[in-house]
CSV table of C-alpha atoms in Angstrom, one decimal:
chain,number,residue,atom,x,y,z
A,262,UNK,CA,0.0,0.0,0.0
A,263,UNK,CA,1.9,2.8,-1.2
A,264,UNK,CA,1.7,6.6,0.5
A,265,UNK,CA,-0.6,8.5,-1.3
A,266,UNK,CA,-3.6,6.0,-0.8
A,267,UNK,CA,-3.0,6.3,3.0
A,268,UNK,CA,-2.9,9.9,2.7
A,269,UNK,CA,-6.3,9.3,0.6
A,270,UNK,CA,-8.2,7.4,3.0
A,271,UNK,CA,-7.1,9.8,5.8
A,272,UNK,CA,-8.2,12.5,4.0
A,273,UNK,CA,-12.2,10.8,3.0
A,274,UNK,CA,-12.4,9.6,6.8
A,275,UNK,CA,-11.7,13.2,8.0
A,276,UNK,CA,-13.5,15.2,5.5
A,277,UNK,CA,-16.6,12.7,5.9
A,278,UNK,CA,-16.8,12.5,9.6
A,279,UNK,CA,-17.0,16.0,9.6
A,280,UNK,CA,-19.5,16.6,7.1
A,281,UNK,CA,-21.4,14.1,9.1
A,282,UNK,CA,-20.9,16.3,12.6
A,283,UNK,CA,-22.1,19.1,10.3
A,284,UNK,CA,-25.7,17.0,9.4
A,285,UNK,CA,-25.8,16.0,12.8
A,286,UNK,CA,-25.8,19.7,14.2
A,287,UNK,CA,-28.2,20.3,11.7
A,288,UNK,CA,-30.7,17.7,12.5
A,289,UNK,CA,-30.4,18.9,16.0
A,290,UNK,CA,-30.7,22.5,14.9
A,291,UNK,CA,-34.4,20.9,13.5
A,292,UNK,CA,-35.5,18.9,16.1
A,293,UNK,CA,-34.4,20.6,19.6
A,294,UNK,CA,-37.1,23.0,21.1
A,295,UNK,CA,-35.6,25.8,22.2
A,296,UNK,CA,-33.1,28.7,21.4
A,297,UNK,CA,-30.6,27.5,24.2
A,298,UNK,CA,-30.7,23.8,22.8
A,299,UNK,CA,-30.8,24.4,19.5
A,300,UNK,CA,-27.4,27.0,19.8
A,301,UNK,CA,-26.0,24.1,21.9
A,302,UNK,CA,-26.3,21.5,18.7
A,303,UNK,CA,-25.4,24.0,16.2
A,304,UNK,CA,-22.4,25.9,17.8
A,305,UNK,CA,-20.3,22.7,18.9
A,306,UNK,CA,-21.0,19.6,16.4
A,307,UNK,CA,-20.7,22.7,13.6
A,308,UNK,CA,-17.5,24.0,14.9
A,309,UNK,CA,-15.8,20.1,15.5
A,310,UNK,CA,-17.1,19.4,11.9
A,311,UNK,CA,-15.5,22.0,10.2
A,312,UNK,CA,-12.2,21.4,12.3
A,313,UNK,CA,-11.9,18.2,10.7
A,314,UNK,CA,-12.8,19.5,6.9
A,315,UNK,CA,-10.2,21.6,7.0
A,316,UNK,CA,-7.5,19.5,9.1
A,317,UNK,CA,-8.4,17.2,5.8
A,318,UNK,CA,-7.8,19.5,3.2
A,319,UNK,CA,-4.7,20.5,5.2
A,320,UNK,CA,-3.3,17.2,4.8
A,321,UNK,CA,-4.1,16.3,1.3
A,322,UNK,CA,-2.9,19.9,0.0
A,323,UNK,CA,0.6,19.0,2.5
A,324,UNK,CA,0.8,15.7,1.3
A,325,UNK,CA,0.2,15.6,-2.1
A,326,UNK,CA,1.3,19.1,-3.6
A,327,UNK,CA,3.8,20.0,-0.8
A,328,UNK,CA,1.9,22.9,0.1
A,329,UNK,CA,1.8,24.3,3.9
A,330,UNK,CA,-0.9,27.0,3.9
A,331,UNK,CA,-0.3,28.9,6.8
A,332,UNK,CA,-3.6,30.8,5.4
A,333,UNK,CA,-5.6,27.2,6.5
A,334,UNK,CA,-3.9,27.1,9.5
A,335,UNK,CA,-5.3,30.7,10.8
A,336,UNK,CA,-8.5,29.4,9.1
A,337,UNK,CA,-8.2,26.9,11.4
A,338,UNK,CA,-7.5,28.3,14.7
A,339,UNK,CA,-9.8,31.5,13.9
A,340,UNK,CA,-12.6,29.4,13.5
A,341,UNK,CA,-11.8,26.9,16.8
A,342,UNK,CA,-11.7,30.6,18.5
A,343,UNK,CA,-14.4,32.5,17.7
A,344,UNK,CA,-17.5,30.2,16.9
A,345,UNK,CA,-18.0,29.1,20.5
A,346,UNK,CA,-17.8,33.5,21.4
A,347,UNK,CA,-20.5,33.7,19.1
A,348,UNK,CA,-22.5,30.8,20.4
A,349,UNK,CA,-22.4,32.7,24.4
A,350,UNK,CA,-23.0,36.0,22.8
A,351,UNK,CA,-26.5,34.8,21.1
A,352,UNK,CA,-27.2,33.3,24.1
A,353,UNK,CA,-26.9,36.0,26.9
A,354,UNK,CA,-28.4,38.6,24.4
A,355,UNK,CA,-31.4,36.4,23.5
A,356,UNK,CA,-31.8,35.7,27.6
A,357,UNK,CA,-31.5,39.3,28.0
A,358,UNK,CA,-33.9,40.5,25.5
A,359,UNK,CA,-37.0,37.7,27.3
A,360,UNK,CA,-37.1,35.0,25.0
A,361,UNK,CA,-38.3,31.8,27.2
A,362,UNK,CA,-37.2,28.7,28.0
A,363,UNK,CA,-38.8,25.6,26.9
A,364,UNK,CA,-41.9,24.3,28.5
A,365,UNK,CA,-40.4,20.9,29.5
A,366,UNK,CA,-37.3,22.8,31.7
A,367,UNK,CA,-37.6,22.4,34.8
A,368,UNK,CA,-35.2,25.2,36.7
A,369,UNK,CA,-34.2,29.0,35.8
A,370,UNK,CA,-31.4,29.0,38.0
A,371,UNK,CA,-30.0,32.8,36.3
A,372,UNK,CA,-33.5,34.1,36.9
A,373,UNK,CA,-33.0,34.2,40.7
A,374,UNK,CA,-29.5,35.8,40.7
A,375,UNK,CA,-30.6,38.1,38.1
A,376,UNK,CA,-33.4,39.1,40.3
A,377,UNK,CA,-31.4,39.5,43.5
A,378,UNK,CA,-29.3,41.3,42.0
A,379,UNK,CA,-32.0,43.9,40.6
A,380,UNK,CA,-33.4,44.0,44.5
A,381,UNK,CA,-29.9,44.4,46.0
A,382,UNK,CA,-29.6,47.6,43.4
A,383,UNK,CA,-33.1,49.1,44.7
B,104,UNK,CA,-14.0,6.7,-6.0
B,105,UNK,CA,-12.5,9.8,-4.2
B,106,UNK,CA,-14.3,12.6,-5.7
B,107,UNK,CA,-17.7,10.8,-5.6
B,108,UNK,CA,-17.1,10.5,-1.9
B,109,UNK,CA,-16.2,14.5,-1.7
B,110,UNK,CA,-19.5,14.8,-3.7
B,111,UNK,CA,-21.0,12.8,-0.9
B,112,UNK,CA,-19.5,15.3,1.5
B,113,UNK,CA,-20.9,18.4,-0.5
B,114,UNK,CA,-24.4,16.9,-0.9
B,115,UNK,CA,-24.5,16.5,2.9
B,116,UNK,CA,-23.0,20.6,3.7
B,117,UNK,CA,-26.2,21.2,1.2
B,118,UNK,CA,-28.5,19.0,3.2
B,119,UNK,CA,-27.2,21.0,6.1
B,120,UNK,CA,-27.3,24.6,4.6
B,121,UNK,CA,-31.1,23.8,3.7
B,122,UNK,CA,-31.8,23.0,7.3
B,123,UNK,CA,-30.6,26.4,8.5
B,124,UNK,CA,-32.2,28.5,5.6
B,125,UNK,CA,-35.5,26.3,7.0
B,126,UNK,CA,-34.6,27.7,10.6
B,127,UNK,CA,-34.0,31.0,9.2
B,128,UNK,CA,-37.3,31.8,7.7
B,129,UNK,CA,-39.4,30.0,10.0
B,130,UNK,CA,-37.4,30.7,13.4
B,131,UNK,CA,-39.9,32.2,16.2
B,132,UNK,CA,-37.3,34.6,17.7
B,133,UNK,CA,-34.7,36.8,16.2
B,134,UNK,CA,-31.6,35.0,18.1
B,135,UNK,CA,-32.6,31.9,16.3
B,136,UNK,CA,-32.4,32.7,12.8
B,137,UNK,CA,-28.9,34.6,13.8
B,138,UNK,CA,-27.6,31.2,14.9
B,139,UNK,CA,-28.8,29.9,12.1
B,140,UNK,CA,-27.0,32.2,9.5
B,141,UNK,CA,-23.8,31.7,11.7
B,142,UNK,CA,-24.3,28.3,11.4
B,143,UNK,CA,-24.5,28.3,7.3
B,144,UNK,CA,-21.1,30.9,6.8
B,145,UNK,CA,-19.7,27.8,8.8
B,146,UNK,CA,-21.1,25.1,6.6
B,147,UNK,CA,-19.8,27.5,3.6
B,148,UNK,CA,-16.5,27.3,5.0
B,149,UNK,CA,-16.5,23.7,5.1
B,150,UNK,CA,-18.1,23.7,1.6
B,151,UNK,CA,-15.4,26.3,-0.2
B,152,UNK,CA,-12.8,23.9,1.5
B,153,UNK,CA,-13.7,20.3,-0.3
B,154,UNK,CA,-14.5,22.6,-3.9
B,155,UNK,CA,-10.4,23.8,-3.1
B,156,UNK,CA,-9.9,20.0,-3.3
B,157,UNK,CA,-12.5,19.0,-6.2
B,158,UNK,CA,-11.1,21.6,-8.1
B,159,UNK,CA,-7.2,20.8,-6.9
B,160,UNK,CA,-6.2,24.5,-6.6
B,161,UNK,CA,-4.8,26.3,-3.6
B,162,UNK,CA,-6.0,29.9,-4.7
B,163,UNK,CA,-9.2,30.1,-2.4
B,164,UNK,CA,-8.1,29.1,1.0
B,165,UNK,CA,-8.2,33.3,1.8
B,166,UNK,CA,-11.8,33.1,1.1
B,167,UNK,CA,-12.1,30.9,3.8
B,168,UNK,CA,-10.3,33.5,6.5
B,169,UNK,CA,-12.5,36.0,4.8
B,170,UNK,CA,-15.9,33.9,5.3
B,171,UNK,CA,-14.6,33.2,8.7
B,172,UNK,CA,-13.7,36.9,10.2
B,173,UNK,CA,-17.0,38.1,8.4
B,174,UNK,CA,-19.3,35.6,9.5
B,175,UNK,CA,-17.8,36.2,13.6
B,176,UNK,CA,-18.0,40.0,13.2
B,177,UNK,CA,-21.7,39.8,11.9
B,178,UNK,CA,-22.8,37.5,14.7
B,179,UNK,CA,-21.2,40.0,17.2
B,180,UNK,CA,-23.1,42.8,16.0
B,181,UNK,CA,-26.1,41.0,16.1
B,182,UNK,CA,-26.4,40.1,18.7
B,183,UNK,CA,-24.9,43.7,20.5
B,184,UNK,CA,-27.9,45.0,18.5
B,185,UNK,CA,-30.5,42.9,20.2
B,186,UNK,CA,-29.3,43.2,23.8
B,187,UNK,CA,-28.7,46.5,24.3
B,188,UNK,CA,-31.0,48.4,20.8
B,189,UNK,CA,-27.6,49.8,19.6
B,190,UNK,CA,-24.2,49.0,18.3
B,191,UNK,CA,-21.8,51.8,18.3
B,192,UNK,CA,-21.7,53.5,21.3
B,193,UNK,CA,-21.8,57.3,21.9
B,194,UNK,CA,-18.8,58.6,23.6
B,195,UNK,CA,-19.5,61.2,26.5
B,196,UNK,CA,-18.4,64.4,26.0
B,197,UNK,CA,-17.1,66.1,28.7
């Protein structure tokens, strides 16, 4: 089994297992009933699945043209940075602006600090 | 065998990308369909990535940085915009 077919199946594994994480968030992004849930599917299977797209096309582009693109490996890091950020931001400013929870959660544990917080400040 | 299993991979980012757009239009609150155009500039990342390898050229991996710092700054603004009703702040002059 020479190189380049290792390289090759390397590459398919990566690049399909996260194009799978990506239709997983996305079924979760369908099925989950709430704003909190659904960012919870779509920010972390999303991010881990496009880690792996690009780690593959990292490795075929290093392994079979004997190119290291330092450009794919800021794509990489940026993205590992900033998508969870994004995820929290969405979050606090859609818990901030009222949307509710779901009707099947039991405990609104931010509610109560939020609100003795607002007392403390009267 | 290996580009029909990268078109396997595209057809499943497209799958993906339909299920936000889905999200997007139909969405009850405004954070939702946010998340859900954050969650389709990430699926096009992943998308322009396996085309750079379909297409066997290095010449678009800075559209991927680009999609990347665009798609984070719009989210942040967003979602600035729905907490507090503005995004640029006044400065105080005094």
């Amino acid at each position: 089994m020479s190189i380049s077919v290792i390289v090759k199946i390397v590459v398919t594994v990566l690049i399909l297992g996260g194009t799978a994480l990506s239709i997983l968030s996305a079924f979760g992004m369908l099925r989950l009933p709430d704003v909190y849930t659904r960012t919870h599917a779509a920010t972390k299977s999303t991010t881990l699945g496009v880690l792996c797209t690009l780690l593959g096309t990292f490795l075929y582009f290093w392994q079979t043209q004997d190119i290291v693109s330092i450009r794919l490996l800021l794509g990489i890091v940026f993205v590992f940075l900033t998508a969870p950020v994004a995820g929290h931001l969405i979050c606090r400013a859609a818990y901030r602006s009222g949307v509710e929870l779901a009707q099947e959660s039991t405990e609104d544990e931010l509610k109560k600090v939020l609100d003795k917080r607002e007392k403390r400040e009267n | 065998m290996f580009e029909r299993i990268l078109l396997i991979a595209l057809f499943f980012l497209t799958v993906s990308i339909l299920v936000g757009l889905y999200r997007v239009i139909k969405g009850p609150s405004l954070p939702d369909r946010v998340v859900a155009l954050d969650t389709i500039g990430i699926n096009i990342i992943a998308g322009v990535a396996i085309f750079s390898i379909l297409l066997n050229t290095h010449a678009f991996f800075d559209i991927i940085l680009l999609i990347g710092i665009l798609s984070f700054i719009g989210t942040i603004s967003f979602s600035k915009f729905i907490e507090r009703g503005y995004i640029i702040e006044y400065k105080r002059d005094c």
